[in-house]
XYZ file of N, CA and C in Angstrom:
192
model
N -33.994 33.891 0.539
C -33.805 33.119 1.748
C -32.379 33.356 2.242
N -32.255 33.541 3.524
C -30.967 33.859 4.103
C -30.067 32.649 4.252
N -28.793 32.927 4.439
C -27.792 31.889 4.641
C -27.815 31.496 6.115
N -27.931 30.209 6.406
C -27.971 29.765 7.799
C -26.734 28.944 8.111
N -26.371 28.949 9.380
C -25.212 28.181 9.813
C -25.449 26.688 9.571
N -26.654 26.231 9.840
C -26.979 24.818 9.635
C -26.821 24.433 8.164
N -27.246 25.298 7.264
C -27.107 25.030 5.835
C -25.654 24.943 5.415
N -24.821 25.838 5.945
C -23.384 25.808 5.621
C -22.746 24.535 6.162
N -23.143 24.130 7.380
C -22.591 22.905 7.959
C -22.978 21.691 7.126
N -24.234 21.668 6.677
C -24.711 20.557 5.867
C -23.952 20.489 4.548
N -23.694 21.636 3.937
C -22.944 21.672 2.676
C -21.515 21.182 2.893
N -20.903 21.578 4.010
C -19.544 21.125 4.311
C -19.486 19.627 4.516
N -20.494 19.087 5.193
C -20.545 17.645 5.418
C -20.716 16.911 4.090
N -21.551 17.438 3.235
C -21.780 16.831 1.921
C -20.482 16.822 1.104
N -19.743 17.921 1.160
C -18.478 17.992 0.415
C -17.478 16.976 0.955
N -17.421 16.815 2.281
C -16.521 15.818 2.872
C -16.894 14.420 2.392
N -18.199 14.121 2.401
C -18.654 12.809 1.936
C -18.290 12.592 0.468
N -18.440 13.634 -0.345
C -18.098 13.518 -1.763
C -16.607 13.270 -1.942
N -15.787 13.958 -1.173
C -14.328 13.762 -1.274
C -13.940 12.351 -0.859
N -14.552 11.856 0.215
C -14.247 10.504 0.681
C -14.659 9.486 -0.374
N -15.862 9.647 -0.932
C -16.314 8.732 -1.990
C -15.389 8.782 -3.198
N -14.964 9.985 -3.567
C -14.079 10.136 -4.719
C -12.745 9.438 -4.458
N -12.205 9.594 -3.247
C -10.937 8.944 -2.912
C -11.082 7.426 -2.932
N -12.190 6.923 -2.406
C -12.429 5.479 -2.414
C -12.541 4.973 -3.845
N -13.300 5.681 -4.678
C -13.449 5.271 -6.077
C -12.114 5.279 -6.807
N -11.290 6.298 -6.573
C -9.980 6.370 -7.226
C -9.095 5.219 -6.771
N -9.166 4.877 -5.486
C -8.357 3.787 -4.959
C -8.797 2.457 -5.554
N -10.108 2.243 -5.626
C -10.609 0.985 -6.170
C -10.361 0.868 -7.667
N -10.357 1.985 -8.369
C -10.132 1.970 -9.810
C -8.655 1.925 -10.176
N -7.777 2.087 -9.198
C -6.338 2.094 -9.471
C -5.908 0.719 -9.982
N -4.874 0.708 -10.773
C -4.352 -0.547 -11.316
C -3.828 -1.415 -10.181
N -4.038 -2.714 -10.289
C -3.562 -3.638 -9.271
C -2.062 -3.873 -9.374
N -1.494 -3.515 -10.500
C -0.070 -3.721 -10.702
C 0.710 -2.560 -10.100
N 1.877 -2.840 -9.515
C 2.687 -1.747 -8.971
C 3.209 -0.856 -10.092
N 3.525 0.375 -9.781
C 4.042 1.271 -10.816
C 5.389 0.780 -11.349
N 5.633 1.039 -12.608
C 6.872 0.618 -13.257
C 7.953 1.649 -12.945
N 9.089 1.151 -12.498
C 10.193 2.030 -12.142
C 11.125 2.202 -13.338
N 11.664 3.411 -13.480
C 12.625 3.674 -14.547
C 14.038 3.250 -14.152
N 14.240 2.954 -12.879
C 15.565 2.567 -12.397
C 15.918 1.173 -12.922
N 17.210 0.941 -13.049
C 17.666 -0.361 -13.521
C 17.455 -1.409 -12.433
N 17.116 -2.606 -12.850
C 16.936 -3.701 -11.909
C 18.303 -4.215 -11.475
N 18.437 -4.640 -10.223
C 19.727 -5.168 -9.774
C 20.023 -6.506 -10.450
N 21.296 -6.791 -10.633
C 21.725 -8.039 -11.248
C 21.686 -9.136 -10.186
N 20.821 -10.105 -10.361
C 20.685 -11.175 -9.379
C 21.078 -12.530 -9.962
N 21.949 -12.506 -10.947
C 22.372 -13.764 -11.549
C 23.327 -14.523 -10.635
N 24.105 -13.811 -9.836
C 25.017 -14.463 -8.904
C 24.443 -14.357 -7.498
N 24.500 -15.462 -6.768
C 24.012 -15.431 -5.393
C 25.191 -15.307 -4.450
N 25.061 -14.422 -3.495
C 26.115 -14.197 -2.510
C 25.696 -14.868 -1.210
N 26.273 -16.028 -0.928
C 25.908 -16.786 0.262
C 26.931 -16.626 1.378
N 27.694 -15.560 1.351
C 28.748 -15.352 2.337
C 28.180 -15.240 3.754
N 27.056 -14.576 3.926
C 26.500 -14.349 5.260
C 25.261 -15.196 5.530
N 25.150 -16.338 4.850
C 23.984 -17.196 5.016
C 24.419 -18.494 5.668
N 23.695 -18.897 6.716
C 23.980 -20.188 7.333
C 22.859 -21.148 6.960
N 23.239 -22.361 6.626
C 22.273 -23.359 6.191
C 22.070 -24.348 7.327
N 20.804 -24.528 7.714
C 20.457 -25.452 8.790
C 19.532 -26.501 8.205
N 19.894 -27.772 8.398
C 19.040 -28.847 7.901
C 17.995 -29.194 8.951
N 16.993 -29.950 8.563
C 15.939 -30.335 9.506
C 16.486 -31.235 10.602
N 17.513 -32.019 10.294
C 18.127 -32.870 11.314
C 18.769 -32.019 12.401
N 19.432 -30.925 12.005
C 20.049 -30.030 12.976
C 18.990 -29.373 13.856
N 17.850 -29.025 13.282
C 16.777 -28.393 14.048
C 16.192 -29.364 15.062
N 16.046 -30.649 14.675
C 15.488 -31.648 15.583
C 16.439 -31.912 16.743
N 17.740 -31.923 16.491
C 18.724 -32.146 17.545
C 18.757 -30.981 18.524
N 18.551 -29.769 18.031
C 18.588 -28.586 18.886
C 17.359 -28.531 19.790
N 16.268 -29.142 19.395
C 15.016 -29.076 20.181
C 15.020 -30.011 21.320
């Protein structure tokens, strides 16, 4: 039996569907946890409030 253009197109479509299904399965099977980084974590023991302004609820009500 000869090779037909329709047959080649159908095979290409099937391969695309298989790739999409495989990608979906890999995504769904992936761990829900983010990847662990080898970089050191930043030191957050000290808080730097130099550029932070604190607004109380009373100040917000007066501004409205």
